[in-house]
XYZ file of C-alpha atoms in Angstrom:
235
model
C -26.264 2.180 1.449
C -25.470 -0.567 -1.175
C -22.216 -0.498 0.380
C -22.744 -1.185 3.988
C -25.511 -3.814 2.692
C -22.621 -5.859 1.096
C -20.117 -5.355 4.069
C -22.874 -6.730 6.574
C -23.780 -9.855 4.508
C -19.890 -11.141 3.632
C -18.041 -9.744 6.933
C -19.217 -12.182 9.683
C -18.743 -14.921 6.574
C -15.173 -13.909 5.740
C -14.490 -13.187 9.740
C -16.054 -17.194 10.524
C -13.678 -18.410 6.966
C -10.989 -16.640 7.226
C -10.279 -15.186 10.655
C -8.282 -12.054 9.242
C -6.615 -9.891 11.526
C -5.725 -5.862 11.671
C -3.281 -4.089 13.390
C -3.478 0.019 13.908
C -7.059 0.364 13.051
C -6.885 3.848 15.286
C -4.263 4.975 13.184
C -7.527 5.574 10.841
C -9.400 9.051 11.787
C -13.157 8.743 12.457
C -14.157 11.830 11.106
C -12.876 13.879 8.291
C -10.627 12.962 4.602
C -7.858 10.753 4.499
C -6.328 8.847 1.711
C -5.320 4.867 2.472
C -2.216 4.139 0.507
C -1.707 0.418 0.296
C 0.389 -2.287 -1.448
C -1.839 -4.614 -4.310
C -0.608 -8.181 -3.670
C -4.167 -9.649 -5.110
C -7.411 -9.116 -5.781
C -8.520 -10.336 -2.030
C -7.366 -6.943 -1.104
C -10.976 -5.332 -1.653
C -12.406 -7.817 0.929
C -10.001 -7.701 3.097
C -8.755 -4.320 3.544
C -11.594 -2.488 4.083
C -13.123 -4.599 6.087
C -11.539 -3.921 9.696
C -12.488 -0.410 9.919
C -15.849 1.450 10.607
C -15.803 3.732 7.501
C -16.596 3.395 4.142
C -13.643 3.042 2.222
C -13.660 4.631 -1.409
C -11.518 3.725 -4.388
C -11.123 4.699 -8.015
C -11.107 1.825 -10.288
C -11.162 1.485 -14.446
C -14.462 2.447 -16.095
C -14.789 -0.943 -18.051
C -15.789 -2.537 -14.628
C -18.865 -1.012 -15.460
C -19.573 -0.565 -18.413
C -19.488 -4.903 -19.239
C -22.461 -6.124 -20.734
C -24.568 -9.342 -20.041
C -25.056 -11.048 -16.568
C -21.025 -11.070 -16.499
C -21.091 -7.238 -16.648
C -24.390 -6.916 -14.208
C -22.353 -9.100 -11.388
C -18.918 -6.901 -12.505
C -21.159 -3.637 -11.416
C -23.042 -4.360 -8.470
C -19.629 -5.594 -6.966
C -17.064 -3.026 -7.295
C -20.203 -0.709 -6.338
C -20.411 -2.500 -3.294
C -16.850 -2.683 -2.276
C -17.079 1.122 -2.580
C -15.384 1.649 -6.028
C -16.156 4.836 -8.414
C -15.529 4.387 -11.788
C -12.930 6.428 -13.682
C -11.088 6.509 -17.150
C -7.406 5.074 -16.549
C -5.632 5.985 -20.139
C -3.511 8.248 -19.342
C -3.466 12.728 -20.438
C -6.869 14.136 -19.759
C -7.971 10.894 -18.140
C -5.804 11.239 -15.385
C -6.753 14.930 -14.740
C -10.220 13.974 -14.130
C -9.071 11.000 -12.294
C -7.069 13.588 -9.760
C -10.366 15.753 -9.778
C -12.548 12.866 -8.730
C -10.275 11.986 -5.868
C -10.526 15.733 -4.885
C -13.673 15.618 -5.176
C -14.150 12.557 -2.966
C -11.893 13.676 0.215
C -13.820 17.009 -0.230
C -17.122 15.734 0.793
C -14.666 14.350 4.047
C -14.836 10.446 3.253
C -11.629 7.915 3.011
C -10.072 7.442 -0.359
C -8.135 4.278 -0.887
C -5.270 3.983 -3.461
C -2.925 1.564 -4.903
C 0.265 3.598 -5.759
C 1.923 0.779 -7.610
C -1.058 1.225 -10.322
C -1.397 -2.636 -10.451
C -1.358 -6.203 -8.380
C 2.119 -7.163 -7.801
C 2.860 -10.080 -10.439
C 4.870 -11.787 -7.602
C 4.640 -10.212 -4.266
C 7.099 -7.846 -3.929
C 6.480 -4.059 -3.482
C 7.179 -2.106 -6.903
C 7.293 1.235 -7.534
C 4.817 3.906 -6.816
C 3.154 6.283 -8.965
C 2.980 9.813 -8.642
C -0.595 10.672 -8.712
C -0.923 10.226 -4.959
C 1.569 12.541 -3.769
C -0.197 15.350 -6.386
C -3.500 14.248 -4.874
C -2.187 14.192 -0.861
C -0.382 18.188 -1.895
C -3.262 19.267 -3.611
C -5.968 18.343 -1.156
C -3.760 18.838 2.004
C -4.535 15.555 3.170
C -3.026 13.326 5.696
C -1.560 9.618 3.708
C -1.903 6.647 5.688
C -0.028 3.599 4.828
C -2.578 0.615 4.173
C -0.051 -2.795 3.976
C -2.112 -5.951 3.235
C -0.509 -9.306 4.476
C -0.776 -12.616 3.198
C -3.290 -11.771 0.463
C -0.477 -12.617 -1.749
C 0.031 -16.491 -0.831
C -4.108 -16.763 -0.078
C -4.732 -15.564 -3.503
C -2.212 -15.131 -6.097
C -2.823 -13.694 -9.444
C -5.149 -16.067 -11.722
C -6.745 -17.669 -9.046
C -10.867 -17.792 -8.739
C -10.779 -18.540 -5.237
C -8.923 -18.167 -1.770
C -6.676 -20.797 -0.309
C -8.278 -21.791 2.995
C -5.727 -21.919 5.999
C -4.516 -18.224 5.440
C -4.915 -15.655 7.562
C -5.115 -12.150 5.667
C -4.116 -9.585 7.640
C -3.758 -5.296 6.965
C -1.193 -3.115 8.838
C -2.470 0.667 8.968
C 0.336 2.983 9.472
C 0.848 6.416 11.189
C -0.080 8.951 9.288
C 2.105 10.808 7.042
C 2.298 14.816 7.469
C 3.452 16.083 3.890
C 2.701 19.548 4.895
C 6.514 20.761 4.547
C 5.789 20.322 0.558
C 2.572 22.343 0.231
C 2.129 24.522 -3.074
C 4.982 22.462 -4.485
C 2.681 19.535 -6.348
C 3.888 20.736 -9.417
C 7.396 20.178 -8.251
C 7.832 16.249 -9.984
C 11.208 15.581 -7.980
C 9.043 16.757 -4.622
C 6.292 14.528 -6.086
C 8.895 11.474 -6.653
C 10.103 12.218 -2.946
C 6.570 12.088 -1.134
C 5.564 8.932 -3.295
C 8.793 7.471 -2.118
C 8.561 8.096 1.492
C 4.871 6.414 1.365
C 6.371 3.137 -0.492
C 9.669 3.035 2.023
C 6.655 3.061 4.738
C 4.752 0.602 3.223
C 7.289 -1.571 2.313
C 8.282 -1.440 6.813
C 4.557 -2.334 7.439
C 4.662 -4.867 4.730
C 8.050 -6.504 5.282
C 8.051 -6.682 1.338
C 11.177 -6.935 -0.881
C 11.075 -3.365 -2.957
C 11.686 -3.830 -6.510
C 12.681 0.024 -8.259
C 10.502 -0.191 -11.098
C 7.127 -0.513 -12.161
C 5.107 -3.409 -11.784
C 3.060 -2.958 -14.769
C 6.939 -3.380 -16.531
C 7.594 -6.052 -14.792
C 4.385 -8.049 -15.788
C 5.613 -7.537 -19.322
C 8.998 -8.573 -18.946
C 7.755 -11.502 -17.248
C 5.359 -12.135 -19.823
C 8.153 -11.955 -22.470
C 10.496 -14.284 -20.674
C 7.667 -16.829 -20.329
C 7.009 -16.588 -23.887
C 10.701 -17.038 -24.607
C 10.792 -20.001 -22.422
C 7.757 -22.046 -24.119
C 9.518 -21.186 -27.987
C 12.710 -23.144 -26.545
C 10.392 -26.071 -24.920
């Protein structure tokens, strides 16, 4: 309920603001489990990408969104409980076992799980690598992957910035749906795993029009991190 409360106060504000436009909504089912697999250019993607389509959009983020303390942490709850967020432990082992068994869970009970393959925001707009937890989670639960690209989110709100650039239109691209049913019983197969991640990233990065980058973006932020380091010791 909180949900829908949240998407009926901000969407006719961000619709009036922002004017952000969809294309292949009906590429989303109405009824039934389907898992959203979309690029993560910025941290306007859980406005915008969700907010085009009819049905509540669930995603699994890091427990310490909710588990801050203060009015910060109160504020840090109640939003990523509105945009539809569940919390779950991201370090890695058993973590991402229960993770895989929340998603399960979740497309179960028939409702629309989003995911960010690449783990992370993009540090510079490009399309990185995917993960494989989404092509174990699309085998496992036999269900259909559609390709979720967000557009212009990017330039409208780049990492570190508090607030949107006005005069951008964000947009989100919703692909065909992807049939990995060739590859059932094989999720434990980690070169069919690499194979079905890849085919959703070479999709997204079509719908996207994003430069692909064979690596992980989480990497990259480091090695970008170290260069800028390296660059301020020689200033």
């Amino acid at each position: 309920m909180f949900y829908w409360v949240v998407k009926a106060i901000l969407s006719p504000i961000l619709h009036l603001v922002f004017r952000p436009w969809a294309d292949g909504v009906e590429n989303v089912p109405r009824h039934g489990p389907a898992i959203l697999a979309g690029n993560h250019l910025s941290f306007a993607d859980h406005f915008f990408g969700p907010l085009q389509l009819r049905r509540k959009v669930i995603s699994l983020g890091k427990s310490d969104y909710f588990t801050g303390r203060g009015l910060k942490g109160f504020f840090t709850r109640m939003f990523f409980s509105g945009v539809g967020t569940v919390p779950i432990d991201r370090s890695g082992g058993k973590a991402s076992e229960a993770a895989l068994r929340t998603g399960k869970r979740i497309l179960a009970e028939g409702n629309v799980l989003g995911i960010y393959p690449e783990g992370t925001r993009s540090p510079d707009g490009r399309l990185y690598k995917g993960k494989t937890g989404v092509a174990r989670l699309a085998l496992e639960s036999r269900t259909p992957v559609i390709p979720w690209a967000m557009v212009n989110t990017f330039e409208m709100m780049p990492p570190g910035r508090v607030f949107p650039k006005l005069g951008i239109r964000p947009g989100v691209k919703f692909g065909k749906p992807l049939d990995f049913s060739r590859y059932y019983g094989m999720e434990e197969d980690r070169l069919v795993l690499r194979a079905v991640t890849d085919e959703i990233m070479y999709a997204l990065m079509e719908l996207s029009g994003q430069e692909y980058v064979d690596k992980y973006a989480a990497s990259a932020k480091v090695e970008m991190e170290r260069a800028a380091r390296a660059a301020r010791a020689k200033s």
